[in-house]
Tab-separated table of C-alpha atoms in Angstrom:
chain	number	residue	atom	x	y	z
A	1	MET	CA	28.388	64.100	19.537
A	2	GLU	CA	24.822	63.192	19.552
A	3	PRO	CA	23.613	61.413	22.721
A	4	PRO	CA	23.699	57.384	22.983
A	5	LEU	CA	20.248	56.439	21.189
A	6	PHE	CA	17.842	53.764	22.537
A	7	LEU	CA	14.370	54.787	21.207
A	8	ARG	CA	12.492	51.959	19.890
A	9	ALA	CA	9.865	52.919	17.583
A	10	GLU	CA	6.845	51.374	19.405
A	11	ALA	CA	7.503	53.706	22.247
A	12	ARG	CA	6.643	56.355	20.533
A	13	ALA	CA	3.048	56.728	20.583
A	14	GLY	CA	0.511	57.919	18.093
A	15	LYS	CA	2.164	56.457	15.031
A	16	PRO	CA	1.946	53.090	13.712
A	17	ALA	CA	5.445	50.923	14.139
A	18	LEU	CA	6.419	49.270	10.837
A	19	ALA	CA	9.485	47.841	12.427
A	20	ARG	CA	11.143	47.378	15.793
A	21	PHE	CA	13.594	50.075	14.512
A	22	THR	CA	12.618	52.408	11.509
A	23	ILE	CA	15.786	54.160	9.740
A	24	ALA	CA	15.789	56.728	7.281
A	25	VAL	CA	18.215	57.405	4.736
A	26	ALA	CA	18.267	60.770	3.572
A	27	SER	CA	20.511	63.389	2.186
A	28	GLY	CA	20.354	67.158	1.148
A	29	LYS	CA	21.366	66.617	-2.757
A	30	GLY	CA	21.075	64.004	-4.967
A	31	GLY	CA	23.873	62.143	-6.485
A	32	VAL	CA	25.444	60.968	-3.105
A	33	GLY	CA	24.580	57.590	-3.649
A	34	LYS	CA	21.907	57.297	-1.199
A	35	SER	CA	20.112	54.183	-2.691
A	36	THR	CA	23.175	52.609	-2.796
A	37	VAL	CA	23.929	52.976	0.676
A	38	SER	CA	20.446	52.223	1.678
A	39	LEU	CA	20.674	48.929	-0.032
A	40	ASN	CA	23.927	47.521	1.143
A	41	LEU	CA	23.385	48.750	4.663
A	42	ALA	CA	19.847	47.155	4.804
A	43	LEU	CA	21.996	43.666	3.443
A	44	ALA	CA	24.568	43.984	5.982
A	45	LEU	CA	22.134	44.490	8.637
A	46	ALA	CA	20.231	41.373	7.525
A	47	GLU	CA	23.909	39.621	7.548
A	48	THR	CA	23.626	39.619	11.689
A	49	GLY	CA	20.272	37.459	11.173
A	50	ALA	CA	18.256	40.609	11.925
A	51	ALA	CA	14.746	40.538	9.784
A	52	VAL	CA	15.468	43.686	7.544
A	53	GLY	CA	12.864	45.812	5.225
A	54	LEU	CA	13.980	48.155	2.652
A	55	LEU	CA	11.006	50.636	1.307
A	56	ASP	CA	12.287	52.941	-1.717
A	57	ALA	CA	10.280	55.976	-0.878
A	58	ASP	CA	12.178	57.871	-3.540
A	59	PHE	CA	9.543	58.301	-6.178
A	60	TYR	CA	11.302	60.593	-8.302
A	61	GLY	CA	14.260	58.131	-8.816
A	62	PRO	CA	12.967	54.954	-7.418
A	63	ASN	CA	16.110	52.897	-8.464
A	64	ILE	CA	16.021	50.110	-5.867
A	65	PRO	CA	14.343	47.660	-8.416
A	66	LEU	CA	17.012	48.049	-11.034
A	67	MET	CA	19.578	47.500	-8.098
A	68	VAL	CA	17.946	44.211	-7.039
A	69	GLY	CA	17.166	42.824	-10.475
A	70	LEU	CA	13.611	43.064	-10.292
A	71	THR	CA	11.355	45.221	-13.098
A	72	ARG	CA	7.587	45.591	-13.063
A	73	LYS	CA	7.326	43.078	-15.873
A	74	GLU	CA	9.459	40.778	-14.298
A	75	TRP	CA	7.375	40.396	-10.792
A	76	SER	CA	3.417	39.757	-11.605
A	77	GLY	CA	2.759	37.868	-8.216
A	78	ASP	CA	-0.663	38.796	-6.189
A	79	TRP	CA	-0.113	41.678	-4.008
A	80	THR	CA	-3.387	41.147	-2.206
A	81	VAL	CA	-2.733	37.778	-0.423
A	82	ALA	CA	-3.132	39.605	3.122
A	83	ARG	CA	-5.484	41.250	5.125
A	84	ARG	CA	-6.045	43.039	7.823
A	85	GLY	CA	-9.500	43.106	8.507
A	86	LYS	CA	-11.679	44.568	5.143
A	87	GLN	CA	-7.964	45.983	4.296
A	88	ALA	CA	-6.147	44.244	1.265
A	89	LEU	CA	-2.661	44.595	1.783
A	90	VAL	CA	0.405	44.549	-0.867
A	91	THR	CA	2.944	41.886	0.022
A	92	PRO	CA	6.187	42.951	-0.384
A	93	ILE	CA	9.064	41.157	-2.620
A	94	GLU	CA	11.755	39.299	-0.893
A	95	ARG	CA	15.270	39.412	-2.489
A	96	TYR	CA	18.677	38.467	-1.271
A	97	GLY	CA	17.413	38.062	2.026
A	98	ILE	CA	15.228	41.383	2.569
A	99	THR	CA	11.932	42.321	2.126
A	100	ILE	CA	11.510	45.081	-0.709
A	101	MET	CA	8.641	47.431	-1.506
A	102	SER	CA	9.364	50.424	-3.905
A	103	ALA	CA	7.622	53.170	-5.448
A	104	GLY	CA	9.148	51.729	-8.434
A	105	PHE	CA	6.736	48.907	-8.576
A	106	LEU	CA	3.808	51.190	-9.146
A	107	LEU	CA	4.779	52.305	-12.601
A	108	GLY	CA	6.833	51.132	-15.628
A	109	GLU	CA	10.656	51.699	-15.610
A	110	ASP	CA	10.306	54.597	-17.990
A	111	GLN	CA	7.200	55.975	-16.454
A	112	PRO	CA	7.756	59.280	-14.611
A	113	MET	CA	5.944	59.936	-11.655
A	114	VAL	CA	4.154	63.293	-11.720
A	115	LEU	CA	1.941	62.961	-8.950
A	116	ASP	CA	0.404	66.476	-6.797
A	117	ALA	CA	1.054	66.554	-3.344
A	118	ILE	CA	-2.185	65.051	-2.400
A	119	THR	CA	-1.821	61.935	-4.271
A	120	MET	CA	1.710	61.294	-3.360
A	121	SER	CA	0.816	61.660	0.513
A	122	LEU	CA	-1.908	58.980	-0.356
A	123	LEU	CA	0.652	56.625	-2.166
A	124	LEU	CA	3.403	56.767	0.537
A	125	ARG	CA	0.486	55.909	3.191
A	126	GLN	CA	-0.163	52.612	0.722
A	127	LEU	CA	3.741	51.570	0.784
A	128	THR	CA	3.914	51.877	4.598
A	129	GLN	CA	0.759	51.200	6.172
A	130	GLN	CA	-0.622	48.692	3.678
A	131	VAL	CA	2.179	46.451	3.085
A	132	ALA	CA	2.180	43.471	4.578
A	133	TRP	CA	5.671	44.083	6.395
A	134	GLY	CA	5.572	41.331	8.885
A	135	ALA	CA	7.828	41.154	12.011
A	136	LEU	CA	10.849	43.195	10.879
A	137	ASP	CA	13.759	43.994	13.043
A	138	TYR	CA	14.473	46.984	11.061
A	139	LEU	CA	12.830	48.878	8.482
A	140	LEU	CA	15.210	51.219	6.157
A	141	ILE	CA	13.154	54.068	4.415
A	142	ASP	CA	15.306	55.259	1.193
A	143	LEU	CA	13.856	59.076	1.273
A	144	PRO	CA	14.345	61.353	-2.051
A	145	PRO	CA	16.813	64.149	-1.338
A	146	GLY	CA	16.121	67.446	0.343
A	147	THR	CA	13.007	67.749	2.673
A	148	ALA	CA	10.167	68.629	0.751
A	149	ASP	CA	6.362	67.281	1.052
A	150	LEU	CA	7.160	63.815	0.918
A	151	GLN	CA	9.894	63.606	3.950
A	152	GLN	CA	7.623	65.586	6.036
A	153	ASN	CA	4.545	63.684	5.236
A	154	LEU	CA	6.674	60.507	6.341
A	155	VAL	CA	8.076	62.428	9.731
A	156	ARG	CA	4.203	63.208	10.824
A	157	GLU	CA	2.781	59.712	9.869
A	158	LEU	CA	5.728	57.197	11.402
A	159	GLN	CA	7.356	56.690	14.219
A	160	PHE	CA	11.153	56.653	13.112
A	161	SER	CA	13.959	55.595	15.610
A	162	GLY	CA	16.357	57.720	14.166
A	163	VAL	CA	18.004	59.015	10.571
A	164	VAL	CA	20.821	57.972	8.863
A	165	LEU	CA	22.109	61.053	6.655
A	166	VAL	CA	24.209	60.243	3.704
A	167	VAL	CA	27.366	62.954	2.079
A	168	THR	CA	30.272	62.863	0.173
A	169	PRO	CA	33.516	64.503	0.382
A	170	GLN	CA	32.328	67.724	-1.438
A	171	ASP	CA	31.645	70.992	0.259
A	172	VAL	CA	28.133	71.304	-1.094
A	173	ALA	CA	27.173	67.652	-0.229
A	174	HIS	CA	28.022	68.607	3.546
A	175	LEU	CA	26.624	71.846	3.130
A	176	ASP	CA	23.137	70.414	1.961
A	177	GLY	CA	23.494	67.752	4.331
A	178	LYS	CA	23.457	70.139	7.167
A	179	LYS	CA	20.440	71.605	6.013
A	180	ALA	CA	18.598	68.219	6.043
A	181	LEU	CA	20.197	67.558	9.539
A	182	GLN	CA	18.478	70.880	10.929
A	183	TYR	CA	15.363	70.090	9.364
A	184	TYR	CA	14.959	66.441	10.967
A	185	ARG	CA	15.873	67.648	14.527
A	186	ARG	CA	13.596	70.472	14.400
A	187	ALA	CA	11.411	67.407	13.741
A	188	ASN	CA	12.422	65.703	16.704
A	189	VAL	CA	13.740	62.688	14.590
A	190	PRO	CA	16.909	61.034	16.074
A	191	ILE	CA	20.044	61.764	14.412
A	192	LEU	CA	21.902	58.725	14.061
A	193	GLY	CA	24.836	59.853	12.529
A	194	ALA	CA	25.935	60.584	8.677
A	195	ILE	CA	27.978	58.530	6.296
A	196	GLU	CA	30.537	59.656	3.821
A	197	ASN	CA	30.097	57.817	0.714
A	198	MET	CA	32.748	58.175	-2.444
A	199	SER	CA	35.120	58.669	0.340
A	200	GLY	CA	38.274	58.431	-1.796
A	201	LEU	CA	39.714	55.732	-4.240
A	202	LEU	CA	41.638	52.830	-3.198
A	203	CYS	CA	44.579	52.237	-5.264
A	204	PRO	CA	44.481	49.116	-6.936
A	205	HIS	CA	48.363	48.730	-6.100
A	206	CYS	CA	48.817	49.969	-2.795
A	207	GLY	CA	45.238	49.929	-1.160
A	208	GLN	CA	46.197	53.411	0.110
A	209	PRO	CA	43.272	55.740	-0.222
A	210	ILE	CA	43.397	58.572	-3.190
A	211	ASP	CA	41.320	61.791	-2.763
A	212	ILE	CA	39.352	62.377	-5.746
A	213	PHE	CA	37.693	65.441	-4.121
A	214	ALA	CA	39.168	68.151	-2.104
A	215	ARG	CA	38.732	67.654	1.440
A	216	VAL	CA	35.995	69.822	3.294
A	217	PRO	CA	37.282	71.854	5.530
A	218	PRO	CA	36.641	70.994	9.083
A	219	ASP	CA	34.499	73.904	10.162
A	220	ARG	CA	32.305	73.557	7.094
A	221	ALA	CA	31.984	69.769	7.897
A	222	ILE	CA	28.498	68.219	8.852
A	223	TRP	CA	30.882	66.637	11.641
A	224	ALA	CA	31.045	70.174	13.083
A	225	LEU	CA	27.622	69.940	13.938
A	226	GLY	CA	28.232	67.467	16.679
A	227	VAL	CA	26.895	64.727	14.191
A	228	GLU	CA	28.660	61.313	14.246
A	229	ASN	CA	30.638	60.219	11.437
A	230	LEU	CA	29.110	56.356	11.212
A	231	GLY	CA	32.041	55.373	8.598
A	232	ALA	CA	33.462	56.011	5.003
A	233	VAL	CA	32.862	53.956	2.031
A	234	PRO	CA	35.547	53.929	-0.728
A	235	LEU	CA	34.971	54.984	-4.336
A	236	ASP	CA	34.820	52.169	-6.622
A	237	PRO	CA	33.061	51.902	-9.848
A	238	ALA	CA	32.215	48.278	-9.214
A	239	LEU	CA	30.034	49.340	-6.393
A	240	SER	CA	27.530	51.292	-8.650
A	241	LEU	CA	28.288	48.831	-11.583
A	242	ALA	CA	27.172	45.674	-9.301
A	243	GLY	CA	24.026	47.776	-8.930
A	244	ASP	CA	23.453	48.459	-12.551
A	245	ARG	CA	23.595	44.724	-12.931
A	246	GLY	CA	21.005	43.946	-10.272
A	247	ARG	CA	23.437	41.928	-7.719
A	248	PRO	CA	24.750	44.690	-5.215
A	249	LEU	CA	28.373	44.529	-4.503
A	250	PHE	CA	27.820	43.409	-0.621
A	251	ILE	CA	26.518	40.382	-2.402
A	252	ALA	CA	28.523	40.035	-5.500
A	253	GLN	CA	32.018	40.710	-3.594
A	254	PRO	CA	31.221	40.376	0.244
A	255	ALA	CA	34.968	40.731	0.935
A	256	SER	CA	35.468	44.283	-0.667
A	257	PRO	CA	36.674	46.790	0.944
A	258	GLN	CA	33.613	48.668	0.316
A	259	ALA	CA	31.470	45.512	1.726
A	260	GLN	CA	33.644	45.533	4.819
A	261	ALA	CA	32.806	49.258	5.478
A	262	PHE	CA	29.095	48.773	5.290
A	263	ARG	CA	29.610	45.782	8.020
A	264	ALA	CA	31.510	48.317	10.477
A	265	ILE	CA	28.460	51.037	9.978
A	266	ALA	CA	25.600	48.389	10.117
A	267	GLU	CA	27.536	47.416	13.421
A	268	ARG	CA	27.372	50.928	14.705
A	269	VAL	CA	24.014	51.701	13.704
A	270	ARG	CA	23.133	48.635	15.940
A	271	GLU	CA	25.306	50.346	18.941
A	272	ARG	CA	23.436	53.662	18.254
A	273	LEU	CA	20.027	52.063	18.459
A	274	ALA	CA	20.569	49.463	21.423
A	275	PRO	CA	19.342	50.380	24.710
A	276	PRO	CA	21.832	51.402	27.691
A	277	SER	CA	23.563	48.097	29.298
A	278	SER	CA	22.049	48.106	32.741
A	279	GLU	CA	25.358	47.111	34.180
């Protein structure tokens, strides 16, 4: 198991601290529901009274705007109402009690993000260091899957308090998740743990979980590498449907098993980031 964490972003010199705690939400492969986890985890943290920001840094598939009911056409505010010296700062959007900025706000919903590595690096810097985030307790950064240039640039540019990995109960998801895990370990980013999304379907009659996917053998699972299991989110079509309709399940159905799972995961993340007790 990973050692207890009490690394605050401001304690790591040489890189800007965007929040008290900056958390990367990552995965080794696509299709594991990483953006859904990022959004609902941010909402669960905000429910505790914390100031929470969410940066959708998935340039290839920025889905957070759709999940909170925002499109580039619908939002036409002035992005440069704040300044830092001569530098104009983009004003993020507030939705459901969290502060949001997304790569999806830069382009129309149907326009592909066809960028070279240098241009993407410059845009990424704008989305992080040229945004008026304000005083945040937590900033969650929803990353694209894998460990390509964008992820490496972020690790070089920002102070991360830790990374949360997202997997599904599939062999390939755990396999690719382990590859991402090894990268972040080599990059000296603290591992907060992993979340298993789509972890069984709850029977509508008895409430017992039903395995949709074959369980991953323990020796092949990401937990075999000493990663803490932060929690499991049951599979429910309503979870993705709520996001498609722009009203996350955590907001639409706050008493649902999925919302309860995110509350428990948020509490575990807070515990992992808390400084050790002086008692």
